[in-house]
Coordinates of C-alpha atoms in Angstrom, one line a residue:
Chain A
M446 CA 76.3 101.4 65.1
E447 CA 74.1 98.5 66.1
L448 CA 71.4 99.0 68.8
V449 CA 71.5 96.0 71.2
C450 CA 68.4 95.8 73.5
P451 CA 67.6 93.8 76.6
A452 CA 64.8 91.2 76.9
G453 CA 63.9 89.4 80.1
N454 CA 60.9 87.7 78.5
L455 CA 59.0 87.3 75.3
P456 CA 56.9 90.5 75.5
S457 CA 60.1 92.5 76.1
L458 CA 61.8 90.8 73.1
K459 CA 58.8 91.7 70.9
A460 CA 58.9 95.3 72.3
A461 CA 62.6 95.6 71.4
V462 CA 62.1 94.1 67.9
D463 CA 59.0 96.2 67.2
N464 CA 60.7 99.4 68.3
G465 CA 63.8 99.2 66.2
A466 CA 66.5 97.1 67.9
D467 CA 69.1 95.6 65.6
A468 CA 69.8 92.9 68.1
V469 CA 68.2 91.6 71.3
Y470 CA 70.0 89.8 74.1
I471 CA 68.4 87.2 76.4
G472 CA 69.3 84.6 79.0
L473 CA 68.2 81.2 80.0
R474 CA 66.2 80.5 83.2
N475 CA 69.0 79.7 85.5
D476 CA 72.2 80.9 87.0
T477 CA 74.2 80.7 83.8
N478 CA 73.4 84.4 83.2
A479 CA 74.0 87.6 85.2
R480 CA 70.3 88.5 85.4
H481 CA 69.1 85.3 87.2
F482 CA 66.1 86.9 88.8
P483 CA 62.8 85.1 89.8
G484 CA 60.3 85.0 87.0
L485 CA 62.7 86.3 84.4
N486 CA 64.4 84.9 81.3
F487 CA 63.6 82.2 78.7
N488 CA 63.0 78.5 78.6
E489 CA 63.8 76.7 75.3
K490 CA 60.3 77.0 73.9
R491 CA 60.1 80.7 74.6
A492 CA 63.6 81.3 73.2
T493 CA 62.7 79.4 70.1
D494 CA 59.6 81.6 69.7
G495 CA 61.5 84.7 70.4
I496 CA 64.3 83.9 67.9
A497 CA 61.7 83.1 65.2
Y498 CA 59.9 86.4 65.9
A499 CA 63.1 88.4 65.7
R500 CA 64.3 86.6 62.6
R501 CA 61.1 87.5 60.7
K502 CA 61.9 91.1 61.3
G503 CA 65.6 90.8 60.5
V504 CA 66.7 91.3 64.1
R505 CA 69.5 89.2 65.6
V506 CA 69.4 87.4 69.0
F507 CA 72.3 87.1 71.4
L508 CA 72.2 84.8 74.4
A509 CA 74.2 85.6 77.6
I510 CA 75.9 82.8 79.4
N511 CA 78.0 85.2 81.3
T512 CA 78.5 84.0 84.9
Y513 CA 81.3 81.9 86.3
P514 CA 80.6 78.2 86.8
R515 CA 82.1 76.5 89.8
P516 CA 83.2 72.9 89.5
D517 CA 79.9 71.5 90.8
G518 CA 77.8 73.5 88.3
W519 CA 80.0 73.0 85.2
E520 CA 77.6 70.7 83.4
R521 CA 74.8 73.3 83.6
W522 CA 77.0 75.8 81.8
Q523 CA 78.0 73.2 79.2
A524 CA 74.3 72.4 78.7
A525 CA 73.5 76.1 78.3
V526 CA 76.1 76.5 75.6
D527 CA 74.7 73.4 73.8
T528 CA 71.2 74.7 74.1
A529 CA 72.2 78.1 72.7
A530 CA 73.9 76.4 69.8
S531 CA 70.9 74.3 69.0
L532 CA 68.6 77.3 69.2
G533 CA 70.7 78.9 66.5
V534 CA 71.4 82.2 68.3
D535 CA 73.4 84.8 66.4
A536 CA 76.0 85.1 69.2
L537 CA 76.8 83.8 72.6
I538 CA 77.9 86.4 75.2
C539 CA 80.3 84.7 77.6
A540 CA 82.7 85.7 80.4
D541 CA 84.3 82.6 81.8
I542 CA 87.5 81.3 80.1
G543 CA 86.4 77.7 80.6
V544 CA 83.0 78.3 79.1
L545 CA 84.6 80.2 76.1
D546 CA 87.0 77.3 75.7
Y547 CA 84.2 74.8 75.6
A548 CA 82.0 76.8 73.3
S549 CA 84.8 77.5 70.8
N550 CA 85.9 73.9 70.7
R551 CA 82.5 72.3 70.7
W552 CA 80.7 74.8 68.4
P553 CA 83.4 76.4 66.3
D554 CA 80.9 78.2 64.0
L555 CA 79.1 79.9 66.9
N556 CA 79.8 83.6 67.2
L557 CA 81.3 84.5 70.6
H558 CA 81.0 87.9 72.2
L559 CA 83.0 88.8 75.4
S560 CA 80.6 89.8 78.1
V561 CA 81.0 92.9 80.2
Q562 CA 81.3 90.4 83.1
A563 CA 84.7 89.3 81.7
S564 CA 85.9 92.6 83.2
S565 CA 88.2 93.4 80.3
T566 CA 89.1 97.0 80.1
N567 CA 92.1 96.9 77.9
Y568 CA 93.1 95.7 74.4
E569 CA 95.7 93.3 75.6
A570 CA 93.0 91.4 77.5
L571 CA 90.8 91.5 74.4
R572 CA 93.7 90.0 72.3
F573 CA 93.8 87.1 74.8
Y574 CA 90.1 86.3 74.2
H575 CA 90.4 86.8 70.4
E576 CA 93.6 84.7 69.9
N577 CA 92.4 81.9 72.1
F578 CA 88.6 81.7 71.5
G579 CA 88.1 83.8 68.3
I580 CA 85.7 86.2 69.9
K581 CA 84.1 88.6 67.4
R582 CA 83.1 91.4 69.8
A583 CA 83.7 92.6 73.3
V584 CA 81.5 94.6 75.7
L585 CA 83.5 97.1 77.8
P586 CA 82.9 97.6 81.5
R587 CA 81.5 100.9 82.5
V588 CA 84.7 102.3 83.9
L589 CA 86.4 103.9 81.0
S590 CA 86.4 107.5 79.8
L591 CA 85.6 108.3 76.2
S592 CA 89.3 108.8 75.3
Q593 CA 90.1 105.5 76.9
V594 CA 87.3 103.7 75.0
K595 CA 88.8 105.2 71.8
N596 CA 92.2 103.9 72.6
V597 CA 90.8 100.4 73.2
V598 CA 88.8 100.6 69.9
E599 CA 92.0 101.6 68.0
N600 CA 94.0 98.7 69.3
S601 CA 91.3 96.1 69.7
P602 CA 91.3 93.0 67.4
V603 CA 87.5 92.9 67.7
G604 CA 84.5 95.2 67.5
I605 CA 83.6 97.1 70.6
E606 CA 80.1 97.3 72.2
V607 CA 79.6 99.9 75.0
F608 CA 76.7 100.5 77.4
G609 CA 74.6 103.5 76.3
F610 CA 71.8 103.5 78.8
G611 CA 70.5 101.9 82.0
S612 CA 71.4 101.2 85.5
L613 CA 75.0 102.0 86.2
C614 CA 77.5 99.6 87.7
V615 CA 80.1 101.9 89.3
M616 CA 82.3 99.0 90.0
V617 CA 84.1 97.0 87.3
E618 CA 81.8 94.3 86.3
G619 CA 82.9 90.7 86.9
R620 CA 85.3 91.7 89.7
C621 CA 82.9 93.0 92.3
I622 CA 82.0 90.7 95.2
L623 CA 80.3 93.2 97.5
S624 CA 77.1 91.2 97.1
S625 CA 78.5 87.9 98.2
Y626 CA 80.4 89.6 101.1
V627 CA 77.0 90.3 102.5
T628 CA 74.8 87.5 101.1
G629 CA 77.1 84.7 99.9
E630 CA 75.8 85.2 96.4
S631 CA 77.4 87.4 93.7
P632 CA 76.8 88.1 90.0
N633 CA 79.8 85.9 89.2
T634 CA 78.6 82.8 91.1
C635 CA 74.8 83.1 91.2
G636 CA 73.9 85.5 88.5
A637 CA 72.5 88.3 90.6
C638 CA 73.8 91.3 92.5
S639 CA 72.0 91.8 95.9
P640 CA 69.5 89.1 95.3
A641 CA 65.9 90.0 96.1
K642 CA 65.5 87.2 98.7
F643 CA 68.0 89.0 101.0
V644 CA 66.2 92.3 100.7
T645 CA 64.0 93.7 103.4
Y646 CA 62.2 97.0 104.0
K647 CA 61.0 98.1 107.4
E648 CA 59.1 101.1 108.6
T649 CA 60.9 102.4 111.8
P650 CA 60.7 105.6 113.9
Q651 CA 63.9 106.7 112.1
G652 CA 62.2 106.2 108.7
M653 CA 61.9 103.4 106.2
E654 CA 64.9 101.2 106.4
S655 CA 66.3 99.0 103.6
R656 CA 68.6 96.1 104.3
L657 CA 70.5 93.6 102.3
G658 CA 71.0 90.6 104.7
D659 CA 71.6 92.2 108.0
V660 CA 73.3 95.3 106.6
L661 CA 71.4 98.5 106.8
T662 CA 71.9 100.1 103.3
D663 CA 69.8 103.2 103.8
R664 CA 67.2 105.1 105.7
Y665 CA 64.6 107.1 103.9
G666 CA 62.9 110.3 105.0
K667 CA 59.2 110.9 104.6
N668 CA 59.4 112.4 101.2
E669 CA 62.0 110.1 99.8
Q670 CA 61.3 107.1 97.7
A671 CA 63.0 104.0 98.9
G672 CA 65.5 102.5 96.5
Y673 CA 66.7 99.0 95.9
P674 CA 69.4 98.1 98.5
T675 CA 72.3 97.5 96.2
I676 CA 75.3 98.1 98.4
C677 CA 77.1 100.5 96.1
K678 CA 74.0 102.7 96.1
G679 CA 73.4 103.0 99.8
R680 CA 74.0 105.8 102.2
F681 CA 76.8 105.2 104.7
E682 CA 78.9 107.0 107.3
V683 CA 82.4 107.9 106.5
G684 CA 84.1 110.2 108.9
D685 CA 81.5 112.6 110.2
N686 CA 79.3 112.4 107.0
T687 CA 76.4 110.3 106.1
F688 CA 76.1 110.2 102.3
Y689 CA 76.1 108.1 99.1
A690 CA 79.7 107.1 99.9
I691 CA 80.1 105.1 96.6
E692 CA 77.5 106.2 94.1
E693 CA 74.3 108.2 93.8
P694 CA 71.5 106.1 92.5
T695 CA 71.4 107.4 89.0
S696 CA 71.2 105.9 85.5
L697 CA 73.7 106.0 82.7
N698 CA 72.6 108.0 79.7
T699 CA 75.1 108.7 76.9
L700 CA 72.7 110.0 74.3
E701 CA 74.6 113.2 73.9
L702 CA 77.9 111.3 73.3
L703 CA 76.5 109.4 70.3
P704 CA 78.4 111.3 67.6
E705 CA 81.6 110.8 69.5
L706 CA 80.9 107.1 70.0
Q707 CA 80.2 106.8 66.3
A708 CA 83.3 108.7 65.3
A709 CA 85.3 106.4 67.7
G710 CA 84.2 103.4 65.7
I711 CA 82.0 101.8 68.3
E712 CA 80.3 98.8 66.7
A713 CA 77.3 98.6 69.0
I714 CA 75.5 100.4 71.8
K715 CA 74.0 98.3 74.5
I716 CA 70.9 99.1 76.6
E717 CA 70.9 97.7 80.1
G718 CA 67.8 96.2 81.7
R719 CA 66.7 92.6 81.1
Q720 CA 65.0 92.9 84.5
R721 CA 62.9 95.9 83.4
S722 CA 59.4 95.8 81.9
P723 CA 58.4 95.5 78.3
A724 CA 57.2 99.2 78.5
Y725 CA 60.7 100.2 79.5
V726 CA 62.2 98.2 76.7
A727 CA 59.8 99.7 74.2
Q728 CA 60.4 103.3 75.3
V729 CA 64.1 103.1 75.5
T730 CA 64.5 101.2 72.2
R731 CA 62.3 103.7 70.4
V732 CA 64.3 106.7 71.6
W733 CA 67.6 105.2 70.9
R734 CA 66.6 104.1 67.5
Q735 CA 65.6 107.6 66.6
A736 CA 68.8 109.0 68.1
I737 CA 71.1 106.6 66.3
D738 CA 69.3 107.2 63.0
A739 CA 69.6 110.9 63.5
C740 CA 73.2 110.6 64.4
K741 CA 74.0 108.4 61.3
Q742 CA 72.3 110.9 59.0
N743 CA 74.0 114.0 60.3
P744 CA 76.5 113.5 63.1
D745 CA 77.8 117.1 62.9
R746 CA 74.4 118.6 63.6
F747 CA 73.3 115.9 66.1
S748 CA 72.0 117.0 69.5
A749 CA 70.1 115.0 72.0
R750 CA 66.5 116.2 71.7
A751 CA 64.9 117.4 74.9
E752 CA 61.9 115.0 74.4
W753 CA 64.3 112.0 74.1
N754 CA 65.9 112.8 77.4
H755 CA 62.5 113.5 78.9
E756 CA 61.3 110.1 77.8
L757 CA 64.4 108.4 79.1
D758 CA 64.3 110.2 82.4
K759 CA 60.9 108.8 83.1
V760 CA 62.3 105.3 83.2
S761 CA 65.6 106.0 84.8
E762 CA 66.6 104.7 88.2
G763 CA 66.7 107.5 90.6
A764 CA 65.1 109.6 87.9
T765 CA 68.3 111.4 87.1
T766 CA 70.9 110.4 84.5
T767 CA 74.7 110.8 84.2
L768 CA 77.3 110.4 81.6
G769 CA 79.0 108.0 84.0
P770 CA 82.7 107.4 83.5
Y771 CA 82.7 108.5 79.8
Y772 CA 82.9 112.1 80.7
R773 CA 86.2 112.7 82.5
P774 CA 87.6 115.9 81.0
W775 CA 90.9 115.7 82.8
Q776 CA 92.0 112.5 80.9
Chain B
M651 CA 99.2 66.4 102.7
S652 CA 101.1 69.4 101.6
N653 CA 103.6 71.5 103.6
P654 CA 102.4 74.9 102.6
R655 CA 104.7 77.9 102.4
L656 CA 103.8 81.4 103.5
S657 CA 103.6 84.4 101.2
L658 CA 103.2 88.1 101.8
G659 CA 100.8 89.5 99.3
P660 CA 101.2 92.9 97.6
N661 CA 100.4 95.7 99.9
L662 CA 97.0 97.0 98.9
F663 CA 97.2 100.3 100.8
Y664 CA 99.1 103.5 100.1
W665 CA 102.0 104.2 102.4
S666 CA 104.8 106.8 102.4
R667 CA 108.1 105.9 100.7
D668 CA 109.8 105.6 104.1
D669 CA 107.1 103.4 105.6
I670 CA 107.3 101.1 102.6
F671 CA 111.0 100.7 102.8
D672 CA 110.9 100.2 106.6
F673 CA 108.2 97.6 106.2
Y674 CA 110.1 95.6 103.7
A675 CA 113.3 95.8 105.7
E676 CA 111.3 94.0 108.4
V677 CA 109.8 91.6 105.9
A678 CA 113.3 90.5 104.9
E679 CA 113.5 89.0 108.5
M680 CA 110.1 87.4 108.5
P681 CA 109.5 83.7 108.0
V682 CA 107.8 84.2 104.7
E683 CA 109.2 82.5 101.6
I684 CA 107.4 84.4 98.9
V685 CA 107.0 88.2 98.7
Y686 CA 104.7 89.9 96.2
L687 CA 105.7 93.4 95.4
G688 CA 104.1 96.3 93.5
E689 CA 101.2 98.6 93.2
T690 CA 98.1 96.7 92.4
V691 CA 95.4 99.3 93.1
C692 CA 96.1 102.8 91.8
S693 CA 98.6 104.1 89.3
K694 CA 98.5 107.5 90.9
R695 CA 100.3 106.1 93.9
R696 CA 103.9 106.9 93.2
S697 CA 105.8 106.9 96.5
L698 CA 107.8 104.2 94.8
R699 CA 108.6 104.3 91.1
T700 CA 108.9 101.2 89.0
E701 CA 112.7 101.3 89.5
D702 CA 112.3 101.4 93.2
W703 CA 110.2 98.3 93.2
F704 CA 112.9 96.5 91.2
D705 CA 115.5 97.7 93.7
L706 CA 113.3 96.4 96.5
A707 CA 112.9 93.1 94.6
D708 CA 116.6 92.8 94.4
R709 CA 117.1 93.4 98.1
L710 CA 114.5 90.9 99.2
S711 CA 115.8 88.4 96.7
S712 CA 119.3 88.8 98.2
A713 CA 117.7 88.1 101.5
G714 CA 116.5 84.8 100.3
K715 CA 112.9 85.5 99.4
E716 CA 111.2 84.4 96.2
V717 CA 110.0 87.7 94.8
V718 CA 107.0 88.0 92.5
L719 CA 106.1 91.3 90.9
S720 CA 102.3 92.1 91.1
T721 CA 100.6 94.1 88.4
L722 CA 97.8 96.7 88.5
S723 CA 94.4 95.1 88.8
L724 CA 92.3 97.7 86.8
L725 CA 94.0 99.0 83.7
E726 CA 92.5 102.0 82.0
A727 CA 95.1 104.4 80.6
E728 CA 97.8 103.8 78.1
S729 CA 100.4 105.0 80.6
E730 CA 99.3 102.1 82.8
M731 CA 99.8 99.7 79.9
L732 CA 103.4 101.0 79.6
T733 CA 104.2 100.2 83.2
L734 CA 102.5 96.8 82.8
R735 CA 104.8 96.0 79.8
R736 CA 107.9 96.9 81.8
L737 CA 106.9 94.6 84.6
C738 CA 105.9 91.7 82.2
E739 CA 109.1 92.1 80.2
N740 CA 111.4 91.9 83.2
D741 CA 113.6 88.9 82.9
R742 CA 114.4 88.3 86.5
F743 CA 111.2 87.9 88.5
M744 CA 108.1 86.0 88.0
V745 CA 105.0 88.2 87.6
E746 CA 101.6 87.9 89.2
A747 CA 99.0 89.0 86.7
N748 CA 96.0 90.7 88.3
D749 CA 94.2 91.3 85.0
M750 CA 93.8 89.4 81.7
G751 CA 95.8 92.0 79.9
A752 CA 98.8 91.1 82.0
V753 CA 98.1 87.4 81.4
Q754 CA 98.2 88.1 77.6
L755 CA 101.5 89.9 77.8
L756 CA 103.1 87.2 79.9
I757 CA 101.9 84.5 77.5
K758 CA 103.5 86.5 74.6
Q759 CA 106.7 86.6 76.6
G760 CA 106.5 82.8 76.9
V761 CA 107.3 83.0 80.6
P762 CA 105.8 81.2 83.6
F763 CA 103.4 83.4 85.5
A764 CA 101.1 83.6 88.5
T765 CA 97.6 85.0 88.8
G766 CA 96.2 87.1 91.7
P767 CA 92.7 86.9 93.2
T768 CA 91.2 89.3 90.6
V769 CA 91.8 86.9 87.7
N770 CA 88.6 84.9 87.6
I771 CA 89.6 81.2 87.8
Y772 CA 86.3 79.6 89.0
N773 CA 86.6 76.1 87.5
P774 CA 89.1 73.4 86.4
A775 CA 88.5 74.2 82.7
T776 CA 89.8 77.7 83.2
L777 CA 92.7 76.5 85.2
Q778 CA 93.6 74.1 82.5
V779 CA 93.5 76.7 79.7
L780 CA 95.8 79.0 81.7
A781 CA 98.1 76.2 82.7
N782 CA 98.6 75.3 79.0
K783 CA 99.7 78.9 78.6
G784 CA 102.3 79.0 81.4
L785 CA 100.4 79.5 84.6
K786 CA 102.5 78.2 87.5
R787 CA 100.5 79.5 90.5
W788 CA 97.0 80.8 91.0
V789 CA 95.4 82.6 94.0
M790 CA 91.9 81.3 94.4
P791 CA 89.4 84.1 94.0
I792 CA 88.4 85.6 97.3
E793 CA 84.7 84.5 97.2
L794 CA 85.3 80.8 96.6
S795 CA 85.0 78.2 99.4
K796 CA 87.0 75.2 100.6
E797 CA 84.4 73.0 98.9
T798 CA 85.2 74.6 95.6
L799 CA 88.9 74.4 96.4
A800 CA 88.7 70.7 97.1
E801 CA 87.1 70.1 93.7
M802 CA 89.6 72.3 92.0
Q803 CA 92.5 70.5 93.6
T804 CA 91.4 67.1 92.4
K805 CA 91.5 68.3 88.8
R806 CA 94.5 70.6 89.1
P807 CA 96.9 70.5 86.2
E808 CA 100.4 69.2 86.8
G809 CA 102.9 71.8 88.0
V810 CA 100.3 74.4 89.1
E811 CA 100.5 75.6 92.6
T812 CA 97.4 76.8 94.6
E813 CA 97.6 79.8 96.9
I814 CA 94.9 80.9 99.3
F815 CA 94.2 84.4 100.6
A816 CA 94.5 83.4 104.3
F817 CA 94.7 86.7 106.2
G818 CA 93.9 90.3 105.6
R819 CA 91.2 92.8 104.7
M820 CA 89.7 91.3 101.6
P821 CA 89.8 93.2 98.3
L822 CA 86.1 93.2 97.3
T823 CA 85.8 95.5 94.3
L824 CA 87.4 98.0 92.0
S825 CA 86.1 101.1 90.3
A826 CA 87.1 103.9 88.0
R827 CA 86.2 106.3 90.8
C828 CA 88.1 107.1 93.9
F829 CA 86.0 106.7 97.0
T830 CA 88.6 108.0 99.4
A831 CA 88.8 111.2 97.4
R832 CA 85.0 111.3 97.2
S833 CA 84.8 111.0 101.0
H834 CA 86.9 114.2 101.2
N835 CA 84.8 115.8 98.6
L836 CA 87.7 115.9 96.2
P837 CA 87.7 114.8 92.6
K838 CA 89.9 111.9 91.7
D839 CA 92.2 114.1 89.6
D840 CA 92.9 116.2 92.6
C841 CA 92.8 113.5 95.3
Q842 CA 95.7 115.0 97.3
Y843 CA 96.8 111.5 98.0
K844 CA 94.4 111.2 100.8
C845 CA 95.0 107.4 100.9
L846 CA 98.2 108.2 102.7
D847 CA 96.1 109.2 105.7
Y848 CA 94.5 105.7 105.9
P849 CA 97.2 103.1 106.0
D850 CA 94.6 100.3 106.3
G851 CA 91.8 102.0 104.4
R852 CA 89.1 104.5 105.5
L853 CA 86.3 103.0 107.5
L854 CA 82.8 103.1 106.1
S855 CA 80.0 102.2 108.6
T856 CA 76.3 101.7 108.2
Q857 CA 73.9 104.3 109.6
E858 CA 73.6 102.0 112.7
K859 CA 77.4 102.7 113.3
K860 CA 78.3 99.2 112.3
P861 CA 81.7 99.0 110.6
F862 CA 81.1 97.6 107.1
L863 CA 83.8 98.3 104.5
A864 CA 87.0 100.2 104.2
L865 CA 87.7 102.6 101.3
N866 CA 91.1 102.2 99.7
G867 CA 91.1 104.6 96.8
I868 CA 89.5 103.0 93.8
Q869 CA 89.3 99.7 95.7
T870 CA 86.9 98.7 98.4
V871 CA 88.0 96.2 101.0
S872 CA 86.2 94.5 103.9
S873 CA 86.4 96.2 107.3
L874 CA 86.7 92.8 108.8
T875 CA 89.9 90.9 108.4
C876 CA 89.8 87.5 106.8
N877 CA 91.5 85.1 109.2
L878 CA 92.0 81.5 108.3
L879 CA 94.6 80.8 111.0
S880 CA 92.5 78.0 112.4
E881 CA 92.3 76.3 109.0
T882 CA 95.9 75.4 108.4
T883 CA 95.4 71.7 109.0
E884 CA 92.5 71.7 106.5
M885 CA 94.7 73.5 104.0
K886 CA 97.4 71.0 104.3
R887 CA 94.8 68.3 103.8
L888 CA 93.6 70.1 100.7
D889 CA 97.2 70.2 99.3
V890 CA 97.4 74.0 99.4
D891 CA 100.8 75.1 98.4
V892 CA 100.9 78.7 99.6
L893 CA 99.1 80.7 102.3
R894 CA 98.9 84.4 101.6
I895 CA 99.0 87.1 104.3
S896 CA 98.0 90.5 103.1
P897 CA 100.1 93.3 104.6
Q898 CA 98.6 95.7 107.2
S899 CA 100.2 98.8 108.6
Q900 CA 100.7 97.2 112.1
H901 CA 101.6 93.8 113.5
T902 CA 102.2 92.0 110.1
G903 CA 105.3 90.4 111.6
R904 CA 103.2 88.9 114.5
I905 CA 100.7 87.6 112.1
V906 CA 103.3 85.9 110.0
E907 CA 104.8 84.4 113.1
A908 CA 101.4 83.0 114.1
F909 CA 100.9 81.3 110.7
H910 CA 104.4 80.0 110.8
H911 CA 103.7 78.4 114.2
A912 CA 100.4 77.0 113.0
L913 CA 102.0 75.4 109.9
Q914 CA 104.4 73.6 112.2
D915 CA 101.5 72.4 114.3
E916 CA 102.4 74.6 117.2
P917 CA 99.5 76.4 118.9
P918 CA 99.5 79.9 117.5
P919 CA 98.6 83.0 119.5
P920 CA 95.2 84.5 118.8
L921 CA 95.3 87.3 116.3
D922 CA 92.2 89.2 117.3
R923 CA 94.1 92.0 118.9
Y924 CA 96.3 92.5 115.9
V925 CA 93.5 93.4 113.4
P926 CA 92.0 96.9 112.9
L927 CA 88.4 95.6 113.7
G928 CA 87.1 92.0 113.9
T929 CA 87.8 89.0 111.8
C930 CA 85.7 86.8 109.5
D931 CA 86.0 83.6 107.5
G932 CA 82.6 83.2 105.8
Y933 CA 83.8 82.7 102.3
W934 CA 86.0 79.8 103.2
H935 CA 83.0 78.0 104.8
G936 CA 80.8 78.7 101.8
S937 CA 78.8 81.5 103.4
A938 CA 78.6 85.3 103.2
G939 CA 82.1 86.7 103.3
M940 CA 81.5 88.8 106.4
E941 CA 80.4 86.0 108.6
S942 CA 82.5 84.3 111.2
K943 CA 82.1 80.5 111.5
R944 CA 85.0 79.7 113.8

């Protein structure tokens, strides 16, 4: 099982490489990738430096071009694919059919991975991308239970990568437009969910209020820490109740499922968080490297060590973690 | 200039068996040419079995409607794949794929197919790839604007029809979790079919009591109703082939009538009183979806 770690900048890339990543994934400094945040990502010079650094330590570099170009932006996505090819990345992570078509025709030797943003949850979908564009690997959306993941792996024509840790999209990636419903910008079109420029916090007599655009996403009591106003993680009223109507702000942590993921034939574990700090990347990479190594050595006696979870909890959103959709015992 | 036809999209909500049959009996009389049938949201909704949908398809087809079978949007379990195969292998009705798995099965069948709004077609290159594989009609993704549409139309492959989601609460997202069950503090596996109590979705409001979204099981829809009734002239100009009206539990017939009038350049009645809450049209105008520009 390969450990695939995020890097939003060169220090993070080095942190991932130095702490045991098998591969690092990055994006360019524009809306061609789904973490198009201010101050984040790589220009060509930085990407070249990063790839050289990773290569020296035997670590692979993937580049995400995983948003959906509209007609007026098409050339930008084409240029991004060309840039990735000339940089010599080890794989391109794509979602859009048009982009995959262009990349596979223009650069037939370039490895293509299917991004989580392609929203493919079943093996028939994966067969489409494999047969038409020769993808080598697919990242599954965070909506499947472990038994469903196993079923996909058994029937998939390509290797499967799953998310192991990080912020949790509770919606199926690539087909959620809550962000653009409120702001006009979505991960698909603009490369960011709930973009920061639409976010406001305001102290009021009712408490600290967080808004995305004009929409009040939450109110926080005196002893509560205000969270980022992602719509799916807000508190809303349904019926007579005010609660996290969609999802509690927790992080995904599948450390304890590692032996099962390994037995299922998962090819790679992905860590979320290109928008996070180099310290986060270092810490999470270190823990997961140790855990994967321990699991490989002796899967039968593997258990998630308390200190690992303690380290991960320190950097988790909401400071609590969940097994997410993987653990659904009734299925 | 096109002369667009009207379609009735798949019903996104969960209604009782009787309500569904009553509704489609009325649809048979409505001035819509195309009717999309099937469960697109949750495989636990079984007030109609697959055979029932086929029966309904036969009935509406006999009534002169073009019937298209719509597939589930989020496929997770193998049992769902089995149902999907049955739909895709039917040899009578065209199928609207709402997921790339369905697209793949239809390509393998070698049959013409349609795609719904949750198949991500954002640019002409994607449209061309799918047209080469048998795509005959696509519904533009909900968040795309008329500017994007205009560019797509100029590069549209021969023989591919364009359909626009013109009226209804907009499907915004899908999840493995059921938010209607959650709102009743029930687990998804014991949801008690609570969706039946909310024939247009369960309202979710902000803490300022502003209506925001509507929970529809594993799907979340807008609380505002997308209404592009005033845009029919623009749609003709943009060579749109089909305007989709998404069913709601009340007044769907009146809404269809209004669009029918508008397409014949007769002044349609205002629809504001026939929607659960307000209306919006932001996406069409290139803005936030919940905004109203007209």
